[in-house]
CSV table of C-alpha atoms in Angstrom, one decimal:
chain,number,residue,atom,x,y,z
A,344,MET,CA,3.1,7.5,-2.8
A,345,SER,CA,3.3,5.1,0.7
A,346,LEU,CA,0.5,2.8,2.6
A,347,ASP,CA,-0.4,2.9,6.1
A,348,GLU,CA,0.2,0.0,7.9
A,349,SER,CA,-1.3,0.9,10.7
A,350,ARG,CA,-4.7,0.7,9.0
A,351,ASP,CA,-6.4,-2.9,8.2
A,352,PHE,CA,-6.4,-3.8,3.8
A,353,ILE,CA,-10.4,-3.4,3.3
A,354,PRO,CA,-11.6,-5.8,0.8
A,355,VAL,CA,-14.4,-3.8,-2.2
A,356,ARG,CA,-16.2,-6.1,-4.5
A,357,ILE,CA,-15.0,-5.9,-7.7
A,358,ALA,CA,-17.0,-7.3,-11.1
A,359,ILE,CA,-15.0,-7.3,-15.0
A,360,LEU,CA,-16.9,-6.0,-17.8
A,361,SER,CA,-15.4,-7.2,-21.0
A,362,VAL,CA,-16.6,-5.5,-24.7
A,363,SER,CA,-15.5,-7.5,-27.0
A,364,ASP,CA,-17.5,-8.8,-30.6
A,365,THR,CA,-15.0,-11.6,-31.0
A,366,ARG,CA,-13.8,-13.2,-27.5
A,367,GLY,CA,-15.0,-15.0,-25.1
A,368,ILE,CA,-14.2,-15.7,-22.5
A,369,GLU,CA,-11.6,-17.9,-22.8
A,370,GLU,CA,-9.8,-15.6,-25.3
A,371,ASP,CA,-10.1,-13.1,-22.8
A,372,ARG,CA,-6.3,-12.1,-21.9
A,373,SER,CA,-7.1,-8.4,-20.3
A,374,GLY,CA,-10.7,-9.0,-18.5
A,375,GLN,CA,-8.2,-12.1,-16.8
A,376,THR,CA,-5.3,-9.8,-15.9
A,377,LEU,CA,-7.4,-7.7,-13.7
A,378,VAL,CA,-8.9,-10.5,-12.3
A,379,ASP,CA,-5.6,-11.9,-11.4
A,380,ARG,CA,-4.7,-8.3,-10.0
A,381,LEU,CA,-7.7,-7.7,-8.2
A,382,THR,CA,-7.4,-11.2,-6.1
A,383,GLU,CA,-3.1,-11.2,-5.6
A,384,ALA,CA,-4.1,-7.3,-4.0
A,385,GLY,CA,-6.6,-9.2,-1.8
A,386,HIS,CA,-10.1,-8.2,-3.3
A,387,ILE,CA,-13.0,-9.9,-4.4
A,388,LEU,CA,-14.2,-10.8,-7.1
A,389,ALA,CA,-17.7,-10.3,-7.7
A,390,ASP,CA,-19.0,-10.7,-11.2
A,391,ARG,CA,-17.5,-11.1,-14.6
A,392,LYS,CA,-18.9,-10.8,-18.1
A,393,ILE,CA,-18.7,-10.3,-21.7
A,394,LEU,CA,-20.2,-8.5,-24.2
A,395,ARG,CA,-20.6,-7.7,-27.6
A,396,ASP,CA,-19.7,-4.3,-28.3
A,397,GLU,CA,-23.5,-2.9,-27.7
A,398,ARG,CA,-23.6,1.0,-26.1
A,399,ALA,CA,-27.6,0.0,-24.2
A,400,GLN,CA,-26.6,-3.4,-23.4
A,401,ILE,CA,-23.8,-2.2,-21.8
A,402,ALA,CA,-24.8,0.9,-20.2
A,403,ASP,CA,-27.9,-1.3,-18.6
A,404,GLN,CA,-25.1,-4.2,-17.3
A,405,LEU,CA,-23.3,-1.7,-15.6
A,406,ARG,CA,-26.8,0.1,-14.3
A,407,ALA,CA,-27.8,-3.9,-12.6
A,408,TRP,CA,-23.8,-3.8,-11.4
A,409,CYS,CA,-24.7,-0.3,-9.5
A,410,ALA,CA,-27.7,-1.6,-8.4
A,411,ASP,CA,-26.2,-4.9,-6.6
A,412,PRO,CA,-24.9,-3.8,-2.9
A,413,GLU,CA,-22.6,-6.9,-3.2
A,414,ILE,CA,-20.3,-4.2,-6.4
A,415,ASP,CA,-18.4,-1.3,-4.9
A,416,VAL,CA,-16.7,-1.5,-8.4
A,417,VAL,CA,-17.0,-2.2,-11.9
A,418,LEU,CA,-13.8,-2.3,-14.1
A,419,SER,CA,-14.9,-2.6,-18.0
A,420,THR,CA,-11.9,-3.4,-20.4
A,421,GLY,CA,-12.6,-2.7,-24.1
A,422,GLY,CA,-14.7,-0.2,-26.6
A,423,THR,CA,-12.4,2.8,-25.2
A,424,GLY,CA,-11.3,4.0,-28.9
A,425,LEU,CA,-11.9,5.4,-31.8
A,426,THR,CA,-13.6,3.2,-34.3
A,427,GLY,CA,-17.2,3.3,-34.5
A,428,ARG,CA,-17.9,0.3,-32.8
A,429,ASP,CA,-16.0,1.7,-29.6
A,430,VAL,CA,-18.6,2.9,-27.7
A,431,THR,CA,-18.3,1.8,-24.0
A,432,VAL,CA,-17.4,5.1,-23.1
A,433,GLU,CA,-20.5,6.6,-24.6
A,434,ALA,CA,-22.0,3.5,-22.5
A,435,HIS,CA,-20.3,4.4,-19.1
A,436,ARG,CA,-21.8,8.2,-19.5
A,437,ASP,CA,-25.2,7.5,-20.0
A,438,VAL,CA,-24.9,5.9,-16.3
A,439,TYR,CA,-22.6,8.6,-14.6
A,440,GLU,CA,-24.1,10.8,-11.9
A,441,LYS,CA,-20.3,12.4,-11.5
A,442,GLU,CA,-17.1,11.6,-14.3
A,443,ILE,CA,-13.7,11.6,-12.2
A,444,ASP,CA,-12.3,14.1,-14.6
A,445,ALA,CA,-8.6,12.9,-13.5
A,446,PHE,CA,-8.5,9.3,-13.9
A,447,GLY,CA,-8.4,10.2,-17.8
A,448,THR,CA,-5.9,12.4,-17.4
A,449,VAL,CA,-4.0,10.2,-14.9
A,450,PHE,CA,-4.4,7.0,-17.1
A,451,THR,CA,-2.7,9.0,-19.9
A,452,MET,CA,-0.1,10.2,-18.0
A,453,VAL,CA,1.1,6.8,-17.1
A,454,SER,CA,0.3,5.3,-20.9
A,455,MET,CA,2.5,8.1,-22.1
A,456,LYS,CA,6.0,6.6,-19.9
A,457,LYS,CA,4.5,3.7,-21.5
A,458,ILE,CA,4.2,4.0,-25.6
A,459,GLY,CA,4.1,7.8,-26.1
A,460,THR,CA,1.6,10.0,-28.1
A,461,SER,CA,-0.2,6.5,-28.7
A,462,ALA,CA,-1.7,7.3,-24.9
A,463,VAL,CA,-4.2,10.3,-27.1
A,464,GLN,CA,-6.3,7.0,-28.9
A,465,SER,CA,-7.2,5.8,-25.6
A,466,ARG,CA,-10.4,7.6,-24.1
A,467,ALA,CA,-9.9,5.4,-20.6
A,468,THR,CA,-12.7,7.5,-17.8
A,469,GLY,CA,-14.4,6.9,-14.8
A,470,GLY,CA,-16.6,7.8,-12.7
A,471,ILE,CA,-19.8,7.2,-10.0
A,472,ALA,CA,-23.1,6.1,-10.2
A,473,ASN,CA,-25.9,4.8,-6.8
A,474,GLY,CA,-22.4,4.5,-5.0
A,475,THR,CA,-20.5,2.1,-7.2
A,476,TYR,CA,-17.2,3.7,-8.6
A,477,LEU,CA,-17.2,2.5,-12.3
A,478,PHE,CA,-13.5,2.5,-14.2
A,479,ALA,CA,-13.8,2.4,-18.3
A,480,LEU,CA,-10.6,0.7,-19.5
A,481,PRO,CA,-8.3,0.1,-22.5
A,482,GLY,CA,-9.0,-3.2,-24.3
A,483,SER,CA,-5.0,-4.6,-24.1
A,484,THR,CA,-3.5,-6.6,-21.3
A,485,GLY,CA,-1.0,-3.6,-21.0
A,486,ALA,CA,-3.0,-0.9,-20.7
A,487,CYS,CA,-5.0,-2.4,-17.5
A,488,LYS,CA,-1.8,-3.8,-15.7
A,489,ASP,CA,-1.0,-0.1,-16.0
A,490,ALA,CA,-4.2,1.3,-15.3
A,491,TRP,CA,-4.2,-1.0,-11.7
A,492,ASP,CA,-0.6,-0.7,-11.8
A,493,ASP,CA,-0.4,2.4,-11.4
A,494,ILE,CA,-3.4,3.6,-10.1
A,495,LEU,CA,-6.5,1.4,-9.1
A,496,VAL,CA,-4.2,-0.3,-6.7
A,497,TRP,CA,-3.2,2.3,-4.6
A,498,GLN,CA,-6.5,3.9,-4.6
A,499,LEU,CA,-8.6,0.8,-3.8
A,500,ASP,CA,-6.4,0.1,-1.3
A,501,TYR,CA,-7.9,1.4,1.9
A,502,ARG,CA,-4.3,2.3,3.6
A,503,HIS,CA,-3.0,4.6,0.9
A,504,ARG,CA,-2.4,8.0,1.8
A,505,PRO,CA,-2.9,10.5,2.0
A,506,CYS,CA,-6.5,9.3,0.5
A,507,ASN,CA,-7.9,6.7,-1.7
A,508,PHE,CA,-11.8,5.7,-3.2
A,509,VAL,CA,-11.8,3.4,-0.7
A,510,GLU,CA,-12.3,5.7,2.5
A,511,ILE,CA,-15.2,7.4,1.0
A,512,LEU,CA,-17.0,4.4,-0.7
A,513,PRO,CA,-19.6,5.3,2.0
A,514,ARG,CA,-20.4,8.7,1.5
A,515,LEU,CA,-20.6,8.3,-2.4
A,516,ASP,CA,-24.3,8.0,-2.4
A,517,GLU,CA,-25.3,10.4,1.1
A,518,HIS,CA,-27.0,12.5,-1.1
A,519,GLN,CA,-29.5,9.6,-1.5
A,520,ARG,CA,-30.5,8.4,2.0
A,521,ARG,CA,-30.7,12.8,3.2
A,522,LYS,CA,-33.9,13.6,4.1
């Protein structure tokens, strides 16, 4: 992996959704970790919310952000586990037009280095809807750090070579513009 310093950095507008039945904004360390990292990288915090583990409510918020031309990327944290209340992945998949299958695979590979076989309990996922990237990350601060530091910071940097998510961002919704 390398950065092509001849290319200008292009900040993207990122919304953060924390999914929790118990946390408020003051206790939302995972959401704050993502906010801190994205702003340190030079991106723009477009919005931030906390919602309960309710599939329809999560999907509605994802759809609203995907319809907002001021949001390029949505990062959610929480609700990706195996328990009955963990419905974030299902809500994301209700919204996706295309799933980024390799995101979950690469996240698992990164997690294996840190937490071993416990990585199998995560259902991190990524996808695209209405020209917006969506990523569902686990609710732990460690998992959010891993996803950002080892995957997203690179893929959300236009200078990253050989390819990145930013360079194809303008083309994600090209099928909707065709006549």
